[in-house]
mmCIF file with all atom_site columns, C-alpha atoms and ligand atoms in Angstrom:
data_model
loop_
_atom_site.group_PDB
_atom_site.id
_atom_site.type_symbol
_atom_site.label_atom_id
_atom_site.label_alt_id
_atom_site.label_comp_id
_atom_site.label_asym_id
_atom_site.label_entity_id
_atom_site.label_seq_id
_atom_site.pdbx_PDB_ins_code
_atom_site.Cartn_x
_atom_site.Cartn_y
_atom_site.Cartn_z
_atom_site.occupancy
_atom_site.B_iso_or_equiv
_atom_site.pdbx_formal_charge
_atom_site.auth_seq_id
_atom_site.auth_comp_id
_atom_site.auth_asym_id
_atom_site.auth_atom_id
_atom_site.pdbx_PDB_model_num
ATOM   1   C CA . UNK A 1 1   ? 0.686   -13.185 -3.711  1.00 97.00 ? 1   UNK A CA 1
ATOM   2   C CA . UNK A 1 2   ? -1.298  -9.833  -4.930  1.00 98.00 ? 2   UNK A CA 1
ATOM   3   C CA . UNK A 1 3   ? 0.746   -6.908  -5.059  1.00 98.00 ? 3   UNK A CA 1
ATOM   4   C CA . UNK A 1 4   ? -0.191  -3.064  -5.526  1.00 98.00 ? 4   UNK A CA 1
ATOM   5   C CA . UNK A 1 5   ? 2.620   -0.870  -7.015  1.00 99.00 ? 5   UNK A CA 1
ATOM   6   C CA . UNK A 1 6   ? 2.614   2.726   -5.981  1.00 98.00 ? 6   UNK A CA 1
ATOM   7   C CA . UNK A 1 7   ? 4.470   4.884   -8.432  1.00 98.00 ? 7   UNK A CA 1
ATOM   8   C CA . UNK A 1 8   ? 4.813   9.005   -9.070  1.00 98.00 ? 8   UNK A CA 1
ATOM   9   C CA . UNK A 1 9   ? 7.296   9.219   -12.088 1.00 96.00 ? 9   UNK A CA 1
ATOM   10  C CA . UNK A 1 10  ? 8.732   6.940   -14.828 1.00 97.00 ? 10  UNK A CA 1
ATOM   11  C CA . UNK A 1 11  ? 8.495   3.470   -13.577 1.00 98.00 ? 11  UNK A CA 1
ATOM   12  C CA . UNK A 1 12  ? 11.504  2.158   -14.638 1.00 98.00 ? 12  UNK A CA 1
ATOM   13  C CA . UNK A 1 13  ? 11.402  0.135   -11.555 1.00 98.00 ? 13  UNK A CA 1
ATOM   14  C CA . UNK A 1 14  ? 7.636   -0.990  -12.136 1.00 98.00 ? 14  UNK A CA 1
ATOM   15  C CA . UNK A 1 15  ? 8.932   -2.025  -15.552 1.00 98.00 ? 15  UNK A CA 1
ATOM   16  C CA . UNK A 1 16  ? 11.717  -4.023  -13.801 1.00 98.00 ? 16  UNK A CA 1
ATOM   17  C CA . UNK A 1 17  ? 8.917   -5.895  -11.993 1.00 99.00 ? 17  UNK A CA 1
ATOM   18  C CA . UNK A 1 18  ? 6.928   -6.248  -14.275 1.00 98.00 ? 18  UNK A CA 1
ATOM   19  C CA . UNK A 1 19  ? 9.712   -7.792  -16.578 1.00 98.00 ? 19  UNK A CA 1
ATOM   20  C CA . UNK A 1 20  ? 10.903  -10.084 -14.252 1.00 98.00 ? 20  UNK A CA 1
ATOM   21  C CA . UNK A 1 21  ? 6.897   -11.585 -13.049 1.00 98.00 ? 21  UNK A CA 1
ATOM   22  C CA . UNK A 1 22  ? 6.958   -12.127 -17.236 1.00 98.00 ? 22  UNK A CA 1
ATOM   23  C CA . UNK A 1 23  ? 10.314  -13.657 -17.501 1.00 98.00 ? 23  UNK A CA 1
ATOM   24  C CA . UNK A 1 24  ? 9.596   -16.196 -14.353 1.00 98.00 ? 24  UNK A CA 1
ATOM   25  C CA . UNK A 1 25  ? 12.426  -13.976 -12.198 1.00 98.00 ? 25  UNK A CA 1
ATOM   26  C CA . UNK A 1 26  ? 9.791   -12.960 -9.787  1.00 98.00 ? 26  UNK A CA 1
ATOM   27  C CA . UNK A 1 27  ? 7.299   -16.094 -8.929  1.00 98.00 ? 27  UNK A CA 1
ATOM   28  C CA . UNK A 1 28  ? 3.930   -17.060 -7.066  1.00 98.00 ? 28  UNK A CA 1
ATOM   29  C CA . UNK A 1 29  ? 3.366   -13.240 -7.945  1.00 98.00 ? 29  UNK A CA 1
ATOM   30  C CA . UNK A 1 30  ? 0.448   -11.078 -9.702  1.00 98.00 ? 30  UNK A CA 1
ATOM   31  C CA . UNK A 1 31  ? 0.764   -7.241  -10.055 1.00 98.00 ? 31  UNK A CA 1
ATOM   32  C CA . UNK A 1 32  ? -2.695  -6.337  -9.435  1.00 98.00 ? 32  UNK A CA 1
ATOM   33  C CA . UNK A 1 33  ? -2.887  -2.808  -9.428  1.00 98.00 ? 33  UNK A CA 1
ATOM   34  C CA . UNK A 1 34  ? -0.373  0.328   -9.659  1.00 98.00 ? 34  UNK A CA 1
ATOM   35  C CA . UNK A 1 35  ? -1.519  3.420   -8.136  1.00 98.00 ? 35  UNK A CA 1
ATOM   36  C CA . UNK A 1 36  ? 0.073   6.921   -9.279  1.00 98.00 ? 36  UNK A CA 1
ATOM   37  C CA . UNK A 1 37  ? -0.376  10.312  -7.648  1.00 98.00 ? 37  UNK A CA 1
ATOM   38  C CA . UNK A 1 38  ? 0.610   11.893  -10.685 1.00 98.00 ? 38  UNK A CA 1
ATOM   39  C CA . UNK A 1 39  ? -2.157  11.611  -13.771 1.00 98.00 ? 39  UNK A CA 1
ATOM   40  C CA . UNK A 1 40  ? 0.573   11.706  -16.326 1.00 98.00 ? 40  UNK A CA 1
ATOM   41  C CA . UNK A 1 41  ? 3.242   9.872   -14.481 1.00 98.00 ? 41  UNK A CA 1
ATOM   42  C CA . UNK A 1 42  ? 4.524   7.619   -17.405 1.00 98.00 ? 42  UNK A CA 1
ATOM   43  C CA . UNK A 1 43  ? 4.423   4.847   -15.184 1.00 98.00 ? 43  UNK A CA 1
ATOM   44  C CA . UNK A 1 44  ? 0.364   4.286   -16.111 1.00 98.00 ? 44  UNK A CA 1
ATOM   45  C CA . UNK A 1 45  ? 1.681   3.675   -19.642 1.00 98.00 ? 45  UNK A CA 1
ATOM   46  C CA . UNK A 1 46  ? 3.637   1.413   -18.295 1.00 98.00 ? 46  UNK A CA 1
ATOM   47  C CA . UNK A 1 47  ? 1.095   -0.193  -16.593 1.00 98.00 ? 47  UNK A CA 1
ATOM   48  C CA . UNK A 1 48  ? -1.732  -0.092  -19.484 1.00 98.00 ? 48  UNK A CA 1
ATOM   49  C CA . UNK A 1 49  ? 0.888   -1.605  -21.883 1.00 98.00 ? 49  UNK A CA 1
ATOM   50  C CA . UNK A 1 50  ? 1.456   -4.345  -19.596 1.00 98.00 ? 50  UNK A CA 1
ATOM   51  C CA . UNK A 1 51  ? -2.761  -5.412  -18.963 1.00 98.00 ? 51  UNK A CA 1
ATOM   52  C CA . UNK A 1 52  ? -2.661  -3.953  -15.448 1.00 98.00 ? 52  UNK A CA 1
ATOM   53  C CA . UNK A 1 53  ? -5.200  -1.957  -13.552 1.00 97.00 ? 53  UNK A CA 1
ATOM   54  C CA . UNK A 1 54  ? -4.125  1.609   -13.102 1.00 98.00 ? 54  UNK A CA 1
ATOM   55  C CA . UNK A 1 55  ? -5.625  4.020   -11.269 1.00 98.00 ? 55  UNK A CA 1
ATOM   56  C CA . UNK A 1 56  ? -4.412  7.520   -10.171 1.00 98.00 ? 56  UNK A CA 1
ATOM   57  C CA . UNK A 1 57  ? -5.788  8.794   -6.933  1.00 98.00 ? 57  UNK A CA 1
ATOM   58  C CA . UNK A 1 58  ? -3.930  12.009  -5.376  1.00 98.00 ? 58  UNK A CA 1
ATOM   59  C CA . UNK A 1 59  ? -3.882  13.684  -1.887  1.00 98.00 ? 59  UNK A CA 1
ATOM   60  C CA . UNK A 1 60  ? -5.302  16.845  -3.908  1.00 97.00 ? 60  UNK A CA 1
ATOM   61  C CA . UNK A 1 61  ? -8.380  14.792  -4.693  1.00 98.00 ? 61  UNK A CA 1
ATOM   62  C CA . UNK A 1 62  ? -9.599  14.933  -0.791  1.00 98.00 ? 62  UNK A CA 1
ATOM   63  C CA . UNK A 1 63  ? -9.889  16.973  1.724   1.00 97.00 ? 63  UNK A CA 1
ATOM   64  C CA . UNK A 1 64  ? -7.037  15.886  4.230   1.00 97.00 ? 64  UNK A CA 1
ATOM   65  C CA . UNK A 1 65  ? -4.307  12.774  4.351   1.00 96.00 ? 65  UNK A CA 1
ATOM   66  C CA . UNK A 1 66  ? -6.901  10.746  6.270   1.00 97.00 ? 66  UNK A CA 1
ATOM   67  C CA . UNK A 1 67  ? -9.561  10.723  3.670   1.00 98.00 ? 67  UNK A CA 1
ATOM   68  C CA . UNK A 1 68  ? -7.102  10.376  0.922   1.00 98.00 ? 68  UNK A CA 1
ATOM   69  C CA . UNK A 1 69  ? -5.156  7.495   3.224   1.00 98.00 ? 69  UNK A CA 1
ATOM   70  C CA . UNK A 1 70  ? -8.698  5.624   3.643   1.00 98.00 ? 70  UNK A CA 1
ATOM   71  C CA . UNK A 1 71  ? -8.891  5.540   -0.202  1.00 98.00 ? 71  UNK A CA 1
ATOM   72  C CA . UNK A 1 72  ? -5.785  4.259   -0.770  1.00 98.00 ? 72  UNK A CA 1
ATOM   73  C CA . UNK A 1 73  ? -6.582  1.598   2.452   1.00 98.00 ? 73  UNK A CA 1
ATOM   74  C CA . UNK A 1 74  ? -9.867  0.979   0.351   1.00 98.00 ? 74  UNK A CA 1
ATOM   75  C CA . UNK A 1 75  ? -8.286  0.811   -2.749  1.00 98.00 ? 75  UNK A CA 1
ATOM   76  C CA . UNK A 1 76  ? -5.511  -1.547  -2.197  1.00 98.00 ? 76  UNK A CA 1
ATOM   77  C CA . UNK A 1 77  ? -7.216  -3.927  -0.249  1.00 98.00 ? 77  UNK A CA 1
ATOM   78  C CA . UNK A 1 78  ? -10.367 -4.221  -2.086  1.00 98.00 ? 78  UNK A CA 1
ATOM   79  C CA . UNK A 1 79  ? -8.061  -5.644  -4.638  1.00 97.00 ? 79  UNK A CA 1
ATOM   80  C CA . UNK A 1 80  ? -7.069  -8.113  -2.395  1.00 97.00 ? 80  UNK A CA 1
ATOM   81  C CA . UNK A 1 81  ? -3.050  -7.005  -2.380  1.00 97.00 ? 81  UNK A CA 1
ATOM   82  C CA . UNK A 1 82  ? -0.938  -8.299  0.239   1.00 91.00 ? 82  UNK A CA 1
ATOM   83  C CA . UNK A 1 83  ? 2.326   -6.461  -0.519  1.00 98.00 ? 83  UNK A CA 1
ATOM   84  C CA . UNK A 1 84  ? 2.599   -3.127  -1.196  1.00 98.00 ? 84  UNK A CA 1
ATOM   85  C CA . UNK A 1 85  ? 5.493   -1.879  -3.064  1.00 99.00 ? 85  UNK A CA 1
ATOM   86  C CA . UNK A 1 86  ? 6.686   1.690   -3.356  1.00 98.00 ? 86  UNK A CA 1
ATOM   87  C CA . UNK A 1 87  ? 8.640   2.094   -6.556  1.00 98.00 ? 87  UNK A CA 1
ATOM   88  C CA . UNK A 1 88  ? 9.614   5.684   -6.690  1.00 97.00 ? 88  UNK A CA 1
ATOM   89  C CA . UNK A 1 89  ? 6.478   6.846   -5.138  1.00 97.00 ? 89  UNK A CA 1
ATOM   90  C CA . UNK A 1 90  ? 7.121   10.634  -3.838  1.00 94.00 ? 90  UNK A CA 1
ATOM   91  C CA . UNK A 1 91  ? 4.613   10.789  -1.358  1.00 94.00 ? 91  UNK A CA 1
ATOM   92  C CA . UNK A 1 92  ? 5.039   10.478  2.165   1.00 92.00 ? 92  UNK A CA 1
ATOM   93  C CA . UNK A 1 93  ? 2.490   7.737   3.589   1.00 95.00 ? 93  UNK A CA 1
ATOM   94  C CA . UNK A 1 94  ? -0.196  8.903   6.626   1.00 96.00 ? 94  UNK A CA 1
ATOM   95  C CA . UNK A 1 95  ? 0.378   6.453   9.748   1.00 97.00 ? 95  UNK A CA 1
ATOM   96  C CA . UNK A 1 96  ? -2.638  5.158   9.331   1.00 98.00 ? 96  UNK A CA 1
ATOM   97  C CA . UNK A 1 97  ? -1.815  3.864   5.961   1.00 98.00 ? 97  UNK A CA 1
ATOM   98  C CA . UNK A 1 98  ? 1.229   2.436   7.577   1.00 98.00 ? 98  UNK A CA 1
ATOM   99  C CA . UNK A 1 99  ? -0.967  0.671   10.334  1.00 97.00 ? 99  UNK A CA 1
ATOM   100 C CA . UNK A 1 100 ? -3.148  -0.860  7.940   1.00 98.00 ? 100 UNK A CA 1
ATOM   101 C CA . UNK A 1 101 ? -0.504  -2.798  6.129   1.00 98.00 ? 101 UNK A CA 1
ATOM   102 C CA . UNK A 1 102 ? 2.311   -3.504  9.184   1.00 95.00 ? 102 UNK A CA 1
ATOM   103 C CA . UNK A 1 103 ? 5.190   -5.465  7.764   1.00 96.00 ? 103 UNK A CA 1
ATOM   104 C CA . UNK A 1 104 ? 2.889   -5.515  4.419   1.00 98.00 ? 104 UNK A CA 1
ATOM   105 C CA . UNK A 1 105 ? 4.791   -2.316  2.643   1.00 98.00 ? 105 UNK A CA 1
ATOM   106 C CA . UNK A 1 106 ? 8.664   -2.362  1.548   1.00 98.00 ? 106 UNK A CA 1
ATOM   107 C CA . UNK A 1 107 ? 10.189  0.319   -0.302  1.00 98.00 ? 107 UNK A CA 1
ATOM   108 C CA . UNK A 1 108 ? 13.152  1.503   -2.788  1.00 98.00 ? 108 UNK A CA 1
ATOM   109 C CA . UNK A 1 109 ? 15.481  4.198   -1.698  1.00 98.00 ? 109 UNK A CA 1
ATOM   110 C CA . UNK A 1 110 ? 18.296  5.221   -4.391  1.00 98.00 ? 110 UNK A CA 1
ATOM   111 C CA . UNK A 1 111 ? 21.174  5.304   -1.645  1.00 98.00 ? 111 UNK A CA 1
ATOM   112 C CA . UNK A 1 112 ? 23.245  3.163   1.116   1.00 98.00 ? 112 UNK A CA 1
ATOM   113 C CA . UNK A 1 113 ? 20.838  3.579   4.023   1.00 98.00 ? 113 UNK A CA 1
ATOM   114 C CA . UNK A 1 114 ? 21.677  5.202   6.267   1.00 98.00 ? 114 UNK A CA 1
ATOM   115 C CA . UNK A 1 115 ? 23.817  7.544   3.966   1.00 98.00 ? 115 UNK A CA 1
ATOM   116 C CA . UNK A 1 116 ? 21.615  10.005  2.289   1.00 98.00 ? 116 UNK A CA 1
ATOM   117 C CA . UNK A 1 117 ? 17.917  9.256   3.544   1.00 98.00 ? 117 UNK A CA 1
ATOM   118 C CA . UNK A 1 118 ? 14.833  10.633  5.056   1.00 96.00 ? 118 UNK A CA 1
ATOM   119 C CA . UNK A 1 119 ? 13.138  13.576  4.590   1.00 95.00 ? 119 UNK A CA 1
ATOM   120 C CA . UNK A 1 120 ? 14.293  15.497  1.335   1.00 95.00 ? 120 UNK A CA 1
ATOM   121 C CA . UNK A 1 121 ? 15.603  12.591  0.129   1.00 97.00 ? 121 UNK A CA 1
ATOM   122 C CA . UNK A 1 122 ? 13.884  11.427  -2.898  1.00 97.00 ? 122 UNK A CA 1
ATOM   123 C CA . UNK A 1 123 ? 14.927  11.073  -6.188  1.00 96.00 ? 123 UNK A CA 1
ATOM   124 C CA . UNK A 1 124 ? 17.716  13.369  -8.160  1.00 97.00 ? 124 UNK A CA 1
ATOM   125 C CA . UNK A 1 125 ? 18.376  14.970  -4.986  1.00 98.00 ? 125 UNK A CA 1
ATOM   126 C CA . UNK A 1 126 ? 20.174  11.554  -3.620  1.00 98.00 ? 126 UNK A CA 1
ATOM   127 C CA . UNK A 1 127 ? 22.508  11.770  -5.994  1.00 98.00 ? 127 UNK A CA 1
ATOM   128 C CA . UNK A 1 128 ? 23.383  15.295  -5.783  1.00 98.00 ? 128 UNK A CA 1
ATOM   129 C CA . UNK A 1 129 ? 23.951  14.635  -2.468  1.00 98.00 ? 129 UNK A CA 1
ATOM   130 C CA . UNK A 1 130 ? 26.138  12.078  -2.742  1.00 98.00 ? 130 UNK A CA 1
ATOM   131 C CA . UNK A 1 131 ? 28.056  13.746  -5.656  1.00 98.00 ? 131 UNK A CA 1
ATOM   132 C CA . UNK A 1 132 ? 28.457  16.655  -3.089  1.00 98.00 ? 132 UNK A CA 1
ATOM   133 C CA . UNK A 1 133 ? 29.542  15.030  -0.295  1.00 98.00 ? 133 UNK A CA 1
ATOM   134 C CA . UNK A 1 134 ? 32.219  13.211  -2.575  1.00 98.00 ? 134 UNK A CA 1
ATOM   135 C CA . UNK A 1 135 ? 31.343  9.605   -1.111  1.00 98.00 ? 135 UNK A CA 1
ATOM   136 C CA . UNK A 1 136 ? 33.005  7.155   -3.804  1.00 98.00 ? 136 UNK A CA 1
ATOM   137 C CA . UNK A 1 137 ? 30.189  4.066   -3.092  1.00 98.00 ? 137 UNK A CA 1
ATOM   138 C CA . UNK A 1 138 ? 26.737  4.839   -3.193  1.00 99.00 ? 138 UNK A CA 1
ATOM   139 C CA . UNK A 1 139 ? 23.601  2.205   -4.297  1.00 99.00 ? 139 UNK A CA 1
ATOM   140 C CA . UNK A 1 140 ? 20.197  1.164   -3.108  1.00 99.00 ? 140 UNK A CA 1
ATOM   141 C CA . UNK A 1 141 ? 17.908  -0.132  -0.374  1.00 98.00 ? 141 UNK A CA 1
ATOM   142 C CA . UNK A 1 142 ? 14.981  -2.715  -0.167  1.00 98.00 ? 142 UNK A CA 1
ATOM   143 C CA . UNK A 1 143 ? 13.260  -1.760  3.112   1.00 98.00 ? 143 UNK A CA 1
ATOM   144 C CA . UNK A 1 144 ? 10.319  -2.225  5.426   1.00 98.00 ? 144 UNK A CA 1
ATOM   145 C CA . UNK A 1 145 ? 8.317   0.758   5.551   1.00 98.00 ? 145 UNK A CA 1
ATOM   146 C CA . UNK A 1 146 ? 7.752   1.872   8.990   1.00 96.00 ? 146 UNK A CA 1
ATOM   147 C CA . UNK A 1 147 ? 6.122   4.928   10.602  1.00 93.00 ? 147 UNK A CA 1
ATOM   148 C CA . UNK A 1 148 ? 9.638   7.268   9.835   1.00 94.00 ? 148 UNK A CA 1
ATOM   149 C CA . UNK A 1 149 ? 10.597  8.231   6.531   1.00 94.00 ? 149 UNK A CA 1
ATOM   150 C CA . UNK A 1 150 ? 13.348  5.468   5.364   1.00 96.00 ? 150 UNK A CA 1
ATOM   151 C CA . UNK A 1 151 ? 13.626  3.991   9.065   1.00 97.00 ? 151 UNK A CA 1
ATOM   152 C CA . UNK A 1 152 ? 12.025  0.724   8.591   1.00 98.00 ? 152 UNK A CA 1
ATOM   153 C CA . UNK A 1 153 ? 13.908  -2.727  8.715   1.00 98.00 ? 153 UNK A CA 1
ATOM   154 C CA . UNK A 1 154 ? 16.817  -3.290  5.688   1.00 98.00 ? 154 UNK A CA 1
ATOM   155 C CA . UNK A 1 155 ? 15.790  -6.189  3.236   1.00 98.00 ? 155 UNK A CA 1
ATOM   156 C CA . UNK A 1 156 ? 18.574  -5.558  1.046   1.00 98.00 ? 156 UNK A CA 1
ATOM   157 C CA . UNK A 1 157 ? 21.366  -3.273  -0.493  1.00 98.00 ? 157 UNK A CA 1
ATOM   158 C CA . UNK A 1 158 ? 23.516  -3.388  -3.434  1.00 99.00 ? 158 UNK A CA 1
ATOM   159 C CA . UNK A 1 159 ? 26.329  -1.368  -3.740  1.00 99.00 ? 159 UNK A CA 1
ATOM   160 C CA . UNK A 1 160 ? 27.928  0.963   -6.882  1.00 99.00 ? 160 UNK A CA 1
ATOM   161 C CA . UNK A 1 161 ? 30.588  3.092   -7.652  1.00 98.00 ? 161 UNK A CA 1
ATOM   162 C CA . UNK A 1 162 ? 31.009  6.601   -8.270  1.00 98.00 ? 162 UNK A CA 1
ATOM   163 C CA . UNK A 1 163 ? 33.390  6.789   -11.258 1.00 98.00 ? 163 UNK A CA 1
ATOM   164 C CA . UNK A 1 164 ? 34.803  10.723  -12.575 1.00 97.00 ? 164 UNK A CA 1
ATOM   165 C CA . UNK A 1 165 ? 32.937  12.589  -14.481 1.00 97.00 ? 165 UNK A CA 1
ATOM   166 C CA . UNK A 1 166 ? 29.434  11.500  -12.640 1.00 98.00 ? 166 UNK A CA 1
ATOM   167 C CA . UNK A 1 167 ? 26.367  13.779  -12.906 1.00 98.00 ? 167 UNK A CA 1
ATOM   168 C CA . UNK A 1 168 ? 23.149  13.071  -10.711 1.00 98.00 ? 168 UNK A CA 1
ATOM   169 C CA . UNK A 1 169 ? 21.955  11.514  -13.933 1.00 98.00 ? 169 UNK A CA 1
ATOM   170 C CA . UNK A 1 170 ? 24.290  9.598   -15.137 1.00 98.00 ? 170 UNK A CA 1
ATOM   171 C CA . UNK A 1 171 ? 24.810  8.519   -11.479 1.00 98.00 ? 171 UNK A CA 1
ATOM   172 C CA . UNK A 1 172 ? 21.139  7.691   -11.117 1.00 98.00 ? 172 UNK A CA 1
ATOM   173 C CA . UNK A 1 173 ? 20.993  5.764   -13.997 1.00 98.00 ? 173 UNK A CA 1
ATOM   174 C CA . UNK A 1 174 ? 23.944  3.544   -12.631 1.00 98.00 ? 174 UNK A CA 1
ATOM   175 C CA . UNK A 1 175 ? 22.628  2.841   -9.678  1.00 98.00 ? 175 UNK A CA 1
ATOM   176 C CA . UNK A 1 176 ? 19.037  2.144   -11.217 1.00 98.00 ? 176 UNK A CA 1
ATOM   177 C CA . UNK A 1 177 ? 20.739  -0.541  -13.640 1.00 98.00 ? 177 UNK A CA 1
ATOM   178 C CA . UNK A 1 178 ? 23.485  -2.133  -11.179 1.00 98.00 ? 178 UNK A CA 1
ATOM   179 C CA . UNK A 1 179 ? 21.052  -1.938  -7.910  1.00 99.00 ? 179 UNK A CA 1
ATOM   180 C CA . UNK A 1 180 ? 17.827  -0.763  -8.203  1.00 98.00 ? 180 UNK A CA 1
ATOM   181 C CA . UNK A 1 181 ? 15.873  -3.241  -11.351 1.00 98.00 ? 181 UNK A CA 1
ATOM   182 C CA . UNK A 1 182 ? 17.988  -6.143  -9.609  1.00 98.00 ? 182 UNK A CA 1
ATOM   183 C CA . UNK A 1 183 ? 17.148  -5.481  -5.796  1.00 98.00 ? 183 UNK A CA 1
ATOM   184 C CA . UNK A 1 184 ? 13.790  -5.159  -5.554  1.00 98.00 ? 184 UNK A CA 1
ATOM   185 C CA . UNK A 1 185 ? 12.408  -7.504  -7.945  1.00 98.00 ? 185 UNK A CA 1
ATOM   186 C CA . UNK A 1 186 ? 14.430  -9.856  -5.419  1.00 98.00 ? 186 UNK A CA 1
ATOM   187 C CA . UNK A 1 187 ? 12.837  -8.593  -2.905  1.00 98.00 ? 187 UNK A CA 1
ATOM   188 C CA . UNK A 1 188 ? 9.284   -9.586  -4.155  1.00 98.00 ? 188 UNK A CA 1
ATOM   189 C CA . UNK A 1 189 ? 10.117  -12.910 -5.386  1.00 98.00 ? 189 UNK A CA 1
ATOM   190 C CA . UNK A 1 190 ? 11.982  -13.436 -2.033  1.00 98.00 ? 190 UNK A CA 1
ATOM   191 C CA . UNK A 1 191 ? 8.719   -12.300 -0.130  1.00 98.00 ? 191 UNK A CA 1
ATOM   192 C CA . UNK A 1 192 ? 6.401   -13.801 -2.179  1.00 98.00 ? 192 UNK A CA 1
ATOM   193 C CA . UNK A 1 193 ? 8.336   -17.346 -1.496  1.00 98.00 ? 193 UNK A CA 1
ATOM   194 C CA . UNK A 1 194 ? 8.162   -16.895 2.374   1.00 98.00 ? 194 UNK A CA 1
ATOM   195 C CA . UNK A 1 195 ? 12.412  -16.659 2.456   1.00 97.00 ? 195 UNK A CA 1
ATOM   196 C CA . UNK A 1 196 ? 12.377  -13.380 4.303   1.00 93.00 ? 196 UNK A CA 1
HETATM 197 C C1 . GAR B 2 .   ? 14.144  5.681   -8.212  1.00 62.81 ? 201 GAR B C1 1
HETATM 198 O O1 . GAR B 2 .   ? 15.503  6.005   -8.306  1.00 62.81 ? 201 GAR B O1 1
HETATM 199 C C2 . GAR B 2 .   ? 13.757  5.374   -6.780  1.00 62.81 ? 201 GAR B C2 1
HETATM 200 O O2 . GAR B 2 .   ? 14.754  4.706   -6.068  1.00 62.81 ? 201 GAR B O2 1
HETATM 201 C C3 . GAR B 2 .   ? 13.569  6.769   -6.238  1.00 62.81 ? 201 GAR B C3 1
HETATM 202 O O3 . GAR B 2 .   ? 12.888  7.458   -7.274  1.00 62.81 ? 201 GAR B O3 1
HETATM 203 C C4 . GAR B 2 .   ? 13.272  6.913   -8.536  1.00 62.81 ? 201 GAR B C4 1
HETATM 204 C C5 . GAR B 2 .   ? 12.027  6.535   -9.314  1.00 62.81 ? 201 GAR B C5 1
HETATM 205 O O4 . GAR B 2 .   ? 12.323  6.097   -10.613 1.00 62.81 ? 201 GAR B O4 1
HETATM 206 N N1 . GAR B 2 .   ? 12.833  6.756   -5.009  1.00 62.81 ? 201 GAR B N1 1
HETATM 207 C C6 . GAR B 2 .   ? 13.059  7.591   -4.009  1.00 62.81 ? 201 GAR B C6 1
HETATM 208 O O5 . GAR B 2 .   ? 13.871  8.501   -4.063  1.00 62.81 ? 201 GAR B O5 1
HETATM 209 C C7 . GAR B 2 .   ? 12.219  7.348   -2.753  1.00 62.81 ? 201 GAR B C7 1
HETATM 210 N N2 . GAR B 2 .   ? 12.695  8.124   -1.654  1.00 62.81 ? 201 GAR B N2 1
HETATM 211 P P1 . GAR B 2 .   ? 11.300  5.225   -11.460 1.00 62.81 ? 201 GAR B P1 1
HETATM 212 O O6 . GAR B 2 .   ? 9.943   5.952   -11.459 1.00 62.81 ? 201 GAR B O6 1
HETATM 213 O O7 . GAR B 2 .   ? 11.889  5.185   -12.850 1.00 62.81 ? 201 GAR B O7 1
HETATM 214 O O8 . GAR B 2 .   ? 11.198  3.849   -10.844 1.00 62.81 ? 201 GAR B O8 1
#
């Protein structure tokens, strides 16, 4: 299986992936391209280090989300991908991009779905939500990617604790290392050898 990684900030969680495809975790698996909307989104680094096409191509670069959404159509299947995975990618997908790849696109969401998802949900602000609302189990979410923002079918989840003393940061970082680098590397491999 050809995958394309879409990524907007650090790629920790492209670095997860592309540790475990290296250490035989992930199998039956080749990261063929990560796309980034960002141009200095450490996440290329990531990818350059690691021998992999990366390209950055941004909604700014056309005229409206259908042009830019053909590109990325373009794009990711000219390279022959048949999963697309969104690790920590910040932009909100045009349905047509969705159509093109039904059932083909899964996604990593820093929270218990449904607890603290959808729209203005992304990153940092997760956590402060969670922190605020003074939940004391939070974690992460393998999903489908459907036409709604964080609505599509549940893969899996992994839960983690909120201990005293949490910031968003040091809460983030938590639930990257105990859910996020372990759930969706699963994921893939679980895809990619037809058990889901
Ligand atoms: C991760 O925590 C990911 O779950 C989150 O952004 C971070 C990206 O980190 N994604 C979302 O909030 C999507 N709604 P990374 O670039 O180091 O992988």
């Amino acid at each position: 299986m050809k995958i394309a990684v879409l990524v907007s900030g650090g790629g920790t969680n492209l670095q997860a992936i592309i540790d475990a495809v290296a250490s035989g975790k992930i199998t039956n698996t080749e990261i063929a391209l990560v796309i980034s909307n960002k141009e200095s989104a450490f996440a290329l680094e990531r990818a350059k280090n690691a021998g992999i096409e990366g390209k950055y191509i941004s909604p700014k670069q056309f005229a409206d989300k259908e042009e830019y959404s053909k590109a990325m159509i373009d794009t990711i299947k000219g390279a022959g991908c048949d999963l697309v995975v969104l690790a920590g990618f910040l932009v909100v997908l045009p349905a047509s991009f969705v159509s093109a790849f039904e059932n083909k696109i899964i996604n990593i969401h820093p929270s218990l779905i449904p607890s603290f998802c959808g729209d203005g949900f992304y990153g940092l602000k997760v956590h402060e939500a969670a922190l605020a609302r003074g939940v004391k189990v939070t974690g992460a979410t393998v999903h489908y990617v459907d036409a709604g923002t964080d609505t599509g079918p549940i893969i899996g989840q992994k839960a983690v604790y909120i201990e005293d003393g949490d910031t968003p940061e040091i809460l983030q970082k938590r639930v990257m290392e105990q859910a996020e680098w372990i759930i969706l590397p699963k994921a893939i491999d679980d895809i990619a050898n037809g058990r889901i």
